[in-house]
Coordinates of C-alpha atoms in Angstrom, one line a residue:
Chain A
M1 CA -181.9 -0.5 82.9
Q2 CA -178.4 0.6 81.9
S3 CA -179.2 4.2 82.6
E4 CA -180.7 3.4 86.0
Q5 CA -177.5 1.4 86.8
L6 CA -175.4 4.3 85.7
G7 CA -177.4 6.5 87.9
R8 CA -176.9 4.2 90.9
R9 CA -173.2 4.0 90.2
N10 CA -173.0 7.8 90.1
L11 CA -174.9 8.0 93.4
I12 CA -172.5 5.7 95.0
V13 CA -169.4 7.4 93.6
R14 CA -170.7 10.8 94.8
A15 CA -171.2 9.3 98.2
G16 CA -167.6 8.3 98.3
L17 CA -166.3 11.6 97.0
A18 CA -168.3 13.5 99.7
L19 CA -165.8 12.1 102.1
G20 CA -163.1 14.5 100.9
G21 CA -160.7 11.9 99.7
L22 CA -160.6 9.7 102.8
V23 CA -162.1 6.8 101.0
T24 CA -159.4 5.1 99.0
L25 CA -159.6 4.3 95.3
G26 CA -160.0 0.7 96.3
S27 CA -163.1 1.2 98.4
L28 CA -164.6 3.6 95.8
Q29 CA -164.3 0.9 93.2
A30 CA -165.7 -1.6 95.7
C31 CA -168.9 0.4 96.1
A32 CA -169.2 1.3 92.4
E33 CA -168.5 -1.9 90.6
D34 CA -170.9 -4.4 92.2
D35 CA -173.9 -2.9 90.6
G36 CA -175.1 -5.9 88.6
S37 CA -174.2 -4.3 85.2
S38 CA -173.1 -6.3 82.2
D39 CA -169.5 -5.9 83.3
T40 CA -169.1 -9.2 85.2
R41 CA -165.5 -8.8 86.2
Q42 CA -164.9 -9.2 89.9
P43 CA -163.6 -6.1 91.6
T44 CA -159.9 -6.4 92.4
P45 CA -159.6 -5.8 96.1
Q46 CA -156.9 -3.4 97.1
P47 CA -154.4 -4.8 99.7
T48 CA -154.8 -3.3 103.1
V49 CA -152.1 -2.5 105.7
A50 CA -153.3 -5.5 107.7
D51 CA -152.7 -7.9 104.7
F52 CA -149.2 -8.6 106.1
P53 CA -146.5 -9.5 105.1
Y54 CA -146.5 -7.8 101.7
D55 CA -144.6 -9.9 99.3
Q56 CA -148.0 -11.5 98.4
H57 CA -148.8 -8.1 96.8
I58 CA -145.6 -7.9 94.8
A59 CA -145.8 -9.3 91.2
A60 CA -143.4 -12.0 90.0
G61 CA -140.4 -10.4 88.4
Y62 CA -140.6 -7.1 90.3
Q63 CA -137.3 -5.5 91.3
L64 CA -136.6 -2.3 93.2
D65 CA -134.3 0.3 91.6
P66 CA -131.3 0.7 93.9
A67 CA -130.2 4.0 92.2
V68 CA -133.6 5.7 92.9
V69 CA -133.7 4.5 96.5
Q70 CA -130.1 5.5 97.2
E71 CA -130.4 9.1 96.0
A72 CA -133.7 9.5 97.8
A73 CA -132.3 8.0 101.0
Y74 CA -129.3 10.4 100.9
H75 CA -131.6 13.5 100.6
A76 CA -134.2 12.2 103.1
Y77 CA -131.4 12.0 105.7
Y78 CA -131.3 15.8 105.8
V79 CA -135.1 15.9 106.3
G80 CA -135.5 13.4 109.1
G81 CA -132.3 11.5 109.9
C82 CA -130.8 8.1 109.0
C83 CA -133.8 5.9 109.8
H84 CA -136.2 8.2 108.0
G85 CA -133.7 8.2 105.1
S86 CA -133.7 4.5 104.4
F87 CA -137.3 3.9 105.5
S88 CA -139.0 6.7 103.5
A89 CA -136.9 6.1 100.4
M90 CA -137.8 2.5 100.2
I91 CA -141.4 3.0 101.1
A92 CA -141.8 5.9 98.6
H93 CA -140.3 3.8 95.8
L94 CA -142.5 0.8 96.7
A95 CA -145.5 3.1 96.8
A96 CA -144.7 4.5 93.4
T97 CA -143.9 1.1 91.7
V98 CA -146.1 -1.4 93.6
G99 CA -148.9 0.7 95.1
A100 CA -151.0 -0.7 97.9
P101 CA -150.4 -1.3 100.7
F102 CA -147.1 0.7 100.6
D103 CA -149.0 3.8 99.5
L104 CA -151.2 3.5 102.6
L105 CA -148.3 3.8 105.1
P106 CA -147.1 6.9 106.8
P107 CA -143.7 7.8 105.1
S108 CA -142.5 9.6 108.2
F109 CA -142.8 6.6 110.5
G110 CA -139.0 6.2 110.6
K111 CA -138.0 9.6 112.1
F112 CA -137.9 8.2 115.6
G113 CA -135.0 5.9 114.7
A114 CA -132.4 8.7 114.1
G115 CA -129.1 8.4 115.9
G116 CA -129.7 4.9 117.2
I117 CA -133.4 5.5 118.2
D118 CA -134.0 9.2 119.1
G119 CA -130.3 9.7 119.7
Y120 CA -129.8 6.9 122.2
G121 CA -126.8 5.5 120.2
S122 CA -128.4 2.0 119.7
I123 CA -128.9 0.3 116.4
C124 CA -127.9 2.5 113.4
G125 CA -131.1 4.0 112.2
S126 CA -130.4 3.4 108.6
L127 CA -130.3 -0.3 109.4
L128 CA -133.5 -0.2 111.5
G129 CA -135.4 1.7 108.7
A130 CA -134.3 -0.9 106.2
E131 CA -135.2 -3.8 108.5
L132 CA -138.7 -2.4 109.1
V133 CA -139.2 -2.6 105.3
I134 CA -137.6 -6.1 105.0
N135 CA -139.9 -7.2 107.8
M136 CA -142.9 -5.9 105.7
I137 CA -141.9 -7.8 102.6
V138 CA -140.2 -11.1 103.5
S139 CA -142.9 -13.5 104.6
D140 CA -140.6 -16.4 105.3
A141 CA -139.2 -16.1 108.8
A142 CA -136.0 -18.0 108.0
A143 CA -135.3 -15.9 104.9
R144 CA -136.0 -12.7 106.9
K145 CA -133.6 -13.7 109.6
N146 CA -130.9 -14.6 107.1
M147 CA -131.3 -11.3 105.2
I148 CA -131.3 -9.2 108.4
W149 CA -128.2 -11.0 109.7
E150 CA -126.4 -10.5 106.4
L151 CA -127.3 -6.8 106.4
M152 CA -126.0 -6.4 110.0
R153 CA -122.7 -8.3 109.3
W154 CA -122.1 -6.5 106.1
Y155 CA -122.6 -3.2 107.9
E156 CA -120.0 -4.1 110.6
N157 CA -117.4 -4.8 107.9
Y158 CA -118.1 -2.2 105.2
A159 CA -115.9 0.9 105.0
F160 CA -118.4 3.8 105.0
P161 CA -119.2 6.0 103.3
V162 CA -119.0 5.0 99.6
Y163 CA -122.1 6.6 97.9
T164 CA -121.6 9.7 95.8
P165 CA -124.8 11.7 95.5
V166 CA -126.1 12.7 92.1
A167 CA -126.8 16.1 93.5
V168 CA -125.3 17.4 96.8
D169 CA -128.1 18.3 99.2
A170 CA -128.8 22.0 99.8
L171 CA -128.5 21.4 103.5
E172 CA -125.1 19.7 103.4
S173 CA -122.2 21.6 104.9
T174 CA -118.8 20.0 104.9
S175 CA -115.3 21.1 105.6
A176 CA -112.7 21.5 102.8
G177 CA -111.2 18.2 103.8
F178 CA -114.3 16.1 103.6
A179 CA -113.6 14.6 100.2
G180 CA -110.3 13.2 101.4
M181 CA -111.5 11.7 104.7
T182 CA -111.0 8.0 105.5
A183 CA -113.8 5.5 105.0
V184 CA -114.1 3.3 108.1
A185 CA -115.7 -0.1 108.8
P186 CA -117.7 0.4 112.0
G187 CA -117.1 -3.0 113.5
S188 CA -120.5 -2.7 115.2
H189 CA -124.0 -2.1 114.0
L190 CA -124.6 0.4 116.9
C191 CA -124.9 4.0 116.0
H192 CA -122.6 5.4 118.7
A193 CA -119.7 3.0 117.9
S194 CA -120.1 3.5 114.2
V195 CA -120.1 7.3 114.5
S196 CA -117.4 7.6 117.1
K197 CA -115.0 5.4 115.2
W198 CA -115.4 7.4 112.0
C199 CA -115.2 10.7 113.8
S200 CA -112.1 9.6 115.8
T201 CA -110.3 8.4 112.7
N202 CA -111.0 11.6 110.9
A203 CA -110.6 14.0 113.9
V204 CA -114.0 15.5 113.5
T205 CA -116.9 15.8 116.0
A206 CA -120.1 13.9 116.2
G207 CA -122.0 17.2 115.8
S208 CA -120.1 18.3 112.7
G209 CA -121.4 18.8 109.2
D210 CA -118.8 16.3 108.0
K211 CA -120.3 13.6 110.3
K212 CA -123.8 14.4 108.8
A213 CA -122.5 14.2 105.3
R214 CA -120.9 10.8 106.2
C215 CA -124.1 9.5 107.7
A216 CA -126.2 10.7 104.8
R217 CA -124.0 8.8 102.4
L218 CA -124.0 5.8 104.7
T219 CA -127.8 5.9 104.7
A220 CA -127.7 5.6 100.9
D221 CA -125.2 2.7 101.1
V222 CA -127.4 0.8 103.6
A223 CA -130.6 1.4 101.7
G224 CA -128.9 0.3 98.5
K225 CA -127.6 -2.9 100.2
A226 CA -131.0 -3.7 101.5
V227 CA -132.5 -3.2 98.0
T228 CA -129.9 -5.7 96.6
L229 CA -130.8 -8.3 99.3
L230 CA -134.6 -7.8 98.7
N231 CA -134.1 -8.0 94.9
A232 CA -132.3 -11.4 95.4
Y233 CA -135.2 -12.6 97.5
L234 CA -137.8 -11.4 95.1
A235 CA -136.0 -12.9 92.1
A236 CA -135.8 -16.4 93.6
S237 CA -138.5 -18.9 92.6
P238 CA -139.9 -19.8 95.0
R239 CA -138.9 -16.7 96.9
A240 CA -136.1 -17.4 99.4
Y241 CA -133.0 -16.1 101.0
G242 CA -130.9 -19.0 102.2
T243 CA -127.3 -17.9 102.3
I244 CA -125.5 -15.4 104.5
A245 CA -122.5 -14.3 102.4
V246 CA -120.5 -12.8 105.3
A247 CA -118.8 -15.4 107.4
D248 CA -119.8 -15.9 111.1
P249 CA -117.4 -13.5 113.0
N250 CA -117.9 -15.3 116.3
A251 CA -117.0 -18.9 115.5
A252 CA -114.1 -18.9 118.0
C253 CA -116.3 -17.3 120.7
D254 CA -119.3 -19.5 120.2
G255 CA -117.2 -22.6 120.9
C256 CA -117.3 -21.8 124.6
H257 CA -120.1 -19.2 124.9
T258 CA -122.9 -21.4 123.5
A259 CA -126.6 -20.9 124.1
A260 CA -126.7 -24.4 125.5
N261 CA -124.0 -24.4 128.2
T262 CA -123.2 -22.4 131.3
V263 CA -120.1 -21.4 133.2
A264 CA -121.0 -24.2 135.5
T265 CA -120.1 -26.6 132.8
P266 CA -116.3 -26.2 132.3
P267 CA -114.6 -25.2 130.1
F268 CA -117.6 -23.2 129.0
G269 CA -118.1 -19.5 129.6
P270 CA -121.3 -17.7 130.3
S271 CA -124.1 -18.7 127.9
V272 CA -124.5 -16.1 125.1
A273 CA -127.1 -16.0 122.4
S274 CA -126.0 -13.3 119.9
D275 CA -124.7 -12.7 116.4
M276 CA -123.2 -9.2 116.9
T277 CA -119.5 -9.3 116.4
C278 CA -118.1 -10.1 119.9
V279 CA -114.6 -8.7 119.6
S280 CA -115.6 -5.2 118.7
C281 CA -116.5 -4.7 122.4
H282 CA -115.1 -7.7 124.2
D283 CA -111.3 -8.1 124.2
P284 CA -110.7 -11.8 123.2
A285 CA -107.5 -11.9 125.2
T286 CA -108.7 -10.6 128.5
H287 CA -112.3 -11.6 128.7
P288 CA -114.6 -9.9 129.0
Chain B
M1 CA -189.1 8.3 99.5
Q2 CA -187.9 6.8 102.8
S3 CA -188.3 3.3 101.5
E4 CA -186.5 4.2 98.3
Q5 CA -183.6 5.6 100.3
L6 CA -183.5 2.5 102.4
G7 CA -183.4 0.4 99.2
R8 CA -180.4 2.4 98.0
R9 CA -178.7 2.1 101.3
N10 CA -179.1 -1.6 101.3
L11 CA -177.8 -1.8 97.7
I12 CA -174.7 0.1 98.7
V13 CA -174.2 -2.0 101.9
R14 CA -174.6 -5.2 99.8
A15 CA -172.0 -3.9 97.4
G16 CA -169.6 -3.5 100.2
L17 CA -170.3 -6.8 101.8
A18 CA -169.7 -8.5 98.4
L19 CA -166.0 -7.7 99.0
G20 CA -165.8 -10.4 101.6
G21 CA -164.9 -8.2 104.5
L22 CA -162.1 -6.2 102.8
V23 CA -164.0 -3.0 103.0
T24 CA -163.7 -1.6 106.5
L25 CA -166.6 -0.5 108.6
G26 CA -165.5 3.0 108.0
S27 CA -165.8 2.8 104.2
L28 CA -169.1 0.9 104.5
Q29 CA -170.5 3.7 106.6
A30 CA -169.0 6.2 104.1
C31 CA -171.0 4.7 101.3
A32 CA -174.2 4.1 103.2
E33 CA -174.6 7.3 105.1
D34 CA -174.5 10.0 102.5
D35 CA -177.8 9.1 100.9
G36 CA -179.6 12.4 101.3
S37 CA -182.0 11.1 104.0
S38 CA -183.4 13.2 106.8
D39 CA -180.3 12.3 108.9
T40 CA -178.2 15.3 108.2
R41 CA -175.2 14.4 110.4
Q42 CA -171.9 14.3 108.6
P43 CA -170.2 10.9 108.4
T44 CA -167.4 10.6 110.9
P45 CA -164.3 9.7 108.8
Q46 CA -162.4 6.8 110.2
P47 CA -158.7 7.4 110.7
T48 CA -156.4 5.7 108.3
V49 CA -153.0 4.2 108.9
A50 CA -151.5 7.2 107.1
D51 CA -153.1 9.7 109.5
F52 CA -149.9 9.6 111.6
P53 CA -149.0 10.0 114.5
Y54 CA -152.1 8.7 116.2
D55 CA -152.6 10.7 119.4
Q56 CA -154.9 12.9 117.3
H57 CA -157.3 9.9 117.3
I58 CA -157.2 9.3 121.0
A59 CA -159.9 11.0 123.1
A60 CA -159.0 13.3 126.0
G61 CA -159.0 11.4 129.2
Y62 CA -158.2 8.0 127.6
Q63 CA -155.8 5.8 129.5
L64 CA -154.5 2.3 128.7
D65 CA -155.0 -0.5 131.2
P66 CA -151.5 -1.7 132.3
A67 CA -152.9 -5.0 133.8
V68 CA -154.5 -6.0 130.5
V69 CA -151.5 -5.2 128.5
Q70 CA -149.0 -6.9 130.8
E71 CA -150.9 -10.3 130.9
A72 CA -151.3 -10.2 127.2
A73 CA -147.7 -9.4 126.6
Y74 CA -146.6 -12.2 128.9
H75 CA -148.6 -14.8 126.9
A76 CA -147.8 -13.3 123.5
Y77 CA -144.1 -13.9 124.2
Y78 CA -144.7 -17.6 123.9
V79 CA -146.4 -17.0 120.5
G80 CA -143.9 -14.8 118.8
G81 CA -141.1 -13.6 121.2
C82 CA -140.4 -10.5 123.2
C83 CA -141.0 -7.8 120.5
H84 CA -144.2 -9.5 119.5
G85 CA -145.2 -9.7 123.1
S86 CA -145.1 -6.0 123.8
F87 CA -146.1 -4.8 120.4
S88 CA -149.1 -7.1 119.9
A89 CA -150.4 -6.6 123.5
M90 CA -150.3 -2.8 123.2
I91 CA -151.8 -2.8 119.7
A92 CA -154.5 -5.2 120.5
H93 CA -155.5 -3.2 123.6
L94 CA -155.5 0.0 121.6
A95 CA -157.5 -1.6 118.8
A96 CA -160.1 -2.8 121.4
T97 CA -160.4 0.4 123.3
V98 CA -159.6 3.2 120.7
G99 CA -160.4 1.5 117.4
A100 CA -159.0 2.9 114.2
P101 CA -156.3 3.2 113.1
F102 CA -154.9 0.6 115.6
D103 CA -157.4 -2.0 114.4
L104 CA -156.1 -1.6 110.9
L105 CA -152.5 -2.6 111.7
P106 CA -151.0 -6.1 111.4
P107 CA -150.7 -7.4 115.0
S108 CA -147.8 -9.7 114.0
F109 CA -145.6 -6.9 112.8
G110 CA -143.3 -7.3 115.8
K111 CA -142.2 -10.9 115.4
F112 CA -139.0 -9.9 113.6
G113 CA -137.8 -8.1 116.7
A114 CA -137.3 -11.2 118.9
G115 CA -133.9 -11.8 120.5
G116 CA -132.5 -8.4 119.6
I117 CA -133.9 -8.4 116.0
D118 CA -134.2 -11.9 114.7
G119 CA -131.8 -13.2 117.3
Y120 CA -128.9 -10.8 116.5
G121 CA -128.6 -9.7 120.1
S122 CA -129.2 -6.0 119.5
I123 CA -131.9 -3.9 121.2
C124 CA -134.2 -6.0 123.5
G125 CA -137.2 -6.8 121.4
S126 CA -139.7 -5.9 124.2
L127 CA -138.2 -2.4 124.1
L128 CA -138.3 -2.2 120.3
G129 CA -142.0 -3.3 120.3
A130 CA -143.0 -0.8 122.9
E131 CA -141.0 2.0 121.1
L132 CA -142.8 1.2 117.8
V133 CA -146.1 1.9 119.6
I134 CA -144.7 5.0 121.4
N135 CA -143.6 6.3 118.0
M136 CA -147.2 5.8 116.7
I137 CA -148.8 7.7 119.5
V138 CA -146.5 10.5 120.7
S139 CA -146.7 13.3 118.0
D140 CA -144.3 15.7 119.7
A141 CA -140.7 14.7 118.8
A142 CA -139.2 16.0 122.1
A143 CA -141.8 14.2 124.2
R144 CA -141.2 11.0 122.2
K145 CA -137.4 11.2 122.7
N146 CA -137.8 11.8 126.5
M147 CA -140.1 8.9 126.8
I148 CA -137.9 6.5 124.8
W149 CA -134.8 7.6 126.7
E150 CA -136.6 7.1 130.1
L151 CA -137.8 3.6 129.0
M152 CA -134.2 2.6 128.0
R153 CA -132.6 4.0 131.1
W154 CA -135.2 2.4 133.3
Y155 CA -134.6 -0.9 131.6
E156 CA -130.8 -0.7 132.2
N157 CA -131.4 -0.3 135.9
Y158 CA -134.5 -2.4 136.7
A159 CA -134.0 -5.9 138.3
F160 CA -135.9 -8.2 135.9
P161 CA -138.2 -10.1 136.1
V162 CA -140.9 -8.8 138.5
Y163 CA -144.2 -9.5 136.8
T164 CA -146.2 -12.5 138.1
P165 CA -148.6 -13.8 135.5
V166 CA -152.3 -14.2 136.4
A167 CA -152.2 -17.6 134.7
V168 CA -149.0 -19.4 133.8
D169 CA -148.8 -20.0 130.1
A170 CA -149.3 -23.6 128.8
L171 CA -146.0 -23.4 126.9
E172 CA -144.0 -22.3 129.9
S173 CA -141.5 -24.9 131.2
T174 CA -139.3 -24.0 134.1
S175 CA -136.9 -25.8 136.5
A176 CA -137.9 -26.4 140.1
G177 CA -135.6 -23.5 141.1
F178 CA -137.0 -20.8 138.9
A179 CA -139.1 -19.2 141.6
G180 CA -136.1 -18.6 143.7
M181 CA -133.8 -17.2 141.0
T182 CA -132.2 -13.8 141.3
A183 CA -133.6 -10.8 139.5
V184 CA -130.9 -8.9 137.7
A185 CA -130.6 -5.3 136.4
P186 CA -129.2 -5.7 132.8
G187 CA -127.0 -2.6 132.8
S188 CA -127.6 -2.5 129.0
H189 CA -130.7 -2.3 126.7
L190 CA -129.1 -4.9 124.4
C191 CA -130.7 -8.3 124.3
H192 CA -127.5 -10.4 124.5
A193 CA -126.1 -8.4 127.5
S194 CA -129.4 -8.5 129.3
V195 CA -129.9 -12.3 128.7
S196 CA -126.3 -13.3 129.4
K197 CA -126.0 -11.4 132.7
W198 CA -129.2 -13.0 134.0
C199 CA -128.3 -16.4 132.8
S200 CA -124.8 -16.2 134.2
T201 CA -126.1 -15.0 137.6
N202 CA -128.5 -17.9 137.8
A203 CA -126.3 -20.5 136.2
V204 CA -128.8 -21.3 133.4
T205 CA -128.4 -21.3 129.7
A206 CA -129.7 -18.8 127.1
G207 CA -131.6 -21.7 125.5
S208 CA -133.4 -22.8 128.7
G209 CA -137.0 -22.7 129.7
D210 CA -136.0 -20.7 132.7
K211 CA -134.6 -18.0 130.4
K212 CA -137.8 -18.0 128.4
A213 CA -139.9 -17.6 131.5
R214 CA -137.7 -14.7 132.6
C215 CA -138.0 -13.0 129.2
A216 CA -141.8 -13.5 129.1
R217 CA -142.1 -11.8 132.5
L218 CA -139.6 -9.1 131.4
T219 CA -141.7 -8.5 128.3
A220 CA -144.7 -7.8 130.6
D221 CA -142.6 -5.6 132.8
V222 CA -141.5 -3.5 129.8
A223 CA -144.9 -3.3 128.3
G224 CA -146.3 -2.2 131.6
K225 CA -143.7 0.5 132.0
A226 CA -144.4 1.8 128.5
V227 CA -148.1 2.0 129.3
T228 CA -147.3 4.0 132.4
L229 CA -145.2 6.5 130.4
L230 CA -147.8 6.7 127.7
N231 CA -150.6 7.3 130.2
A232 CA -148.6 10.1 131.8
Y233 CA -148.3 11.7 128.3
L234 CA -152.0 11.2 127.5
A235 CA -153.1 12.6 130.8
A236 CA -151.1 15.9 130.5
S237 CA -152.9 18.9 129.1
P238 CA -151.6 19.8 126.7
R239 CA -150.1 16.4 126.1
A240 CA -146.4 16.4 127.0
Y241 CA -143.6 14.3 128.4
G242 CA -140.9 16.7 129.6
T243 CA -139.1 14.9 132.4
I244 CA -136.7 11.9 132.4
A245 CA -136.9 10.5 135.9
V246 CA -133.8 8.4 135.7
A247 CA -130.6 10.4 136.1
D248 CA -128.1 10.7 133.3
P249 CA -125.7 7.8 133.8
N250 CA -122.9 9.3 131.7
A251 CA -122.4 12.7 133.2
A252 CA -118.8 11.9 134.1
C253 CA -118.1 10.5 130.6
D254 CA -119.8 13.3 128.7
G255 CA -117.5 15.8 130.3
C256 CA -114.7 14.7 127.9
H257 CA -116.5 12.7 125.2
T258 CA -118.7 15.4 124.0
A259 CA -120.5 15.6 120.7
A260 CA -118.7 18.9 120.0
N261 CA -115.0 18.2 120.7
T262 CA -112.5 15.7 119.4
V263 CA -109.4 14.0 120.7
A264 CA -107.4 16.7 118.9
T265 CA -108.7 19.2 121.4
P266 CA -107.1 18.1 124.7
P267 CA -108.1 17.0 127.3
F268 CA -111.0 15.7 125.3
G269 CA -111.5 12.1 124.2
P270 CA -113.1 10.9 121.0
S271 CA -116.4 12.6 120.3
V272 CA -119.3 10.5 121.3
A273 CA -123.1 11.0 120.7
S274 CA -124.9 8.4 122.8
D275 CA -127.1 8.0 125.9
M276 CA -126.5 4.3 126.4
T277 CA -124.9 3.7 129.8
C278 CA -121.1 3.8 128.9
V279 CA -119.6 1.9 131.8
S280 CA -121.6 -1.3 131.2
C281 CA -119.2 -2.0 128.2
H282 CA -116.4 0.5 128.7
D283 CA -114.2 0.3 131.8
P284 CA -114.0 3.8 133.2
A285 CA -110.6 3.1 134.6
T286 CA -108.8 1.8 131.6
H287 CA -110.5 3.4 128.6
P288 CA -111.9 2.1 126.5

C-alpha cells in the first residue's frame, strides 16, 4: 500500500514537473499530499495574489529591514526609475522574507510610475511605488489612509536627499559639486515641483546626472520611510496605524474651504476636499 | 488501461478539489491532463500574474466593450470610489472575456485610489485605476507613455460629466437641479482641482450627492476613454500607440523651462520636466 501510494505521488509530481515550472510549489504540494498516506497533516495552502490584502499572510512579529530595502531601492532607480525603485525593492524583500503572495507578483510593475507616471510630472513615483505596496499590506482602510497621508506630508517637508548608498551605482554620474549640493524640502508630493525646486536651488538641470543621483537617494529615503511606517503597523497588536505625526498643513485654509460649504455661503470659499499642502501652489495672500 | 487512467485522473482531480478551491483551474488541468492517455495534446499553461505585461495573453483581434465597462465603472464608484470604479470595471471585463491572468487579480485593489489616493487630492483615482490596467496590458514602454499622456491631457480638457447611466444606481442621491448642472473641463488631472472647479461652477459642495453623481459619471467617462485607447493599441498590427491626439499644452512654456537648461543660462527659467498643463496652476503672465 505504501509503495503504491509513493508511486501515485510520483506520478502526480511528474505531471506537475512536466509543466516546465509553471505550476507553483504550492499547487505541486496540493496534488502530491492528499494521497491518503499515513501523513495526516493538512496541506498548507499557499496564498494567491487574489487573497488580498496581504497582511493576513504576514506572521506576527515580522518586520521589514529598512537598510536592505533602501540600498535596493537606490540601485533599482538606475534600472527602472523612482517608482520601480521603491516598488521592486519592497516587493523583492517581502518575497525573500515572507514568500507568497509577494513572490508571485511581477517585480517590474512599477516602471510606469517613473517621473510622476511615465514622465507626466504627477505624484512622485517613489511615493506611488511605496503606496502600491502599503495598499497590498494594510487591510484596515483607516490605517491605510493615515499611513499614506503621513507619508505624503512627510515627503512635502523632508529635505531630500539624505540616504548615502553603501556602494555607488555603476550608472551614477555626478558633477564634482554634487556632494555639497543643498538638500531641499519639496513642499509638494508632485514630481515636477519636487524636481524643479531642487534643481533650481542647486542650479542644475532636470536632465542632469546630479538630478538622477538626487532622485535615486530620494527613492531610498521614501522606501525607508514607508518601511518604518509599515513596521509600526505590523508591530501593533492588533495591527493599526492611528496617528499622523505630521501636523495638518491646511488648518487655516480648511476653515473656509470646507468640503461642506460653498462660496454661496459667505464667508466660505469654494468647497475643497484635499490634504495636499495648499500654500505650495496657492498664495494664501492673494487667493488663489 | 483506459479505466485505470480515468481512475488516476479522478484521484488527481479529487486531490485538487480537496484544497477547497485554492487550486486554480489551470493547475487542476495541469495535474489531470499529463496522464499518458491517448490524448497527446500538450496542456495549455495558464498565464500567471508574474507573466507581465499581459498583452501577450490577449488574442489577436480582441477588443474590450466600452459600454459594458462604462456602466460597471459607474456603479462600482458607489461601492469603492473612483479608482475602484475604473479599475474593477476594466479588470472584471478582462477576467470575463480574456481570463487569466486577469481573473487571478484582486478586483478591490483600486479602492486606495479614491479621492486622489485615499482622499489626498492627488491624481484623479479614475485615471490612476485606468492607468494601472494600461500598465498591465501595454508591453511597449513608448506606447504606454503615449497612451497615458493622451489620457491625462484628454482629461484636463474634457467637460465632465457626459456619461448617462443605463440604470441610476440605488445609492445615488442628487438634488433636483443636477440634470441641468454645467459640465466643466478640469484643466488639471488632480482630484482636488477637478472636483473644486466643478463644485464651484455649480455652487455645490465637495461632500454633496451631486458631486458624487458627477464623479460616478466621470469615472465611466474615463474608463470608456481608456478602453478606446487600449482598443486602438490592440487593433494595431504590430500593436502600437504612436500618436498623442491632444496637442502639447506647454509648448510656450517649454521654450524656456526645458529639462536641459537652468535659470543660470539666460533667458531660460528653472528647469522643468513635466507634461501637466502648466497654466492651470502657474499664471503665465506673472510667473510663477
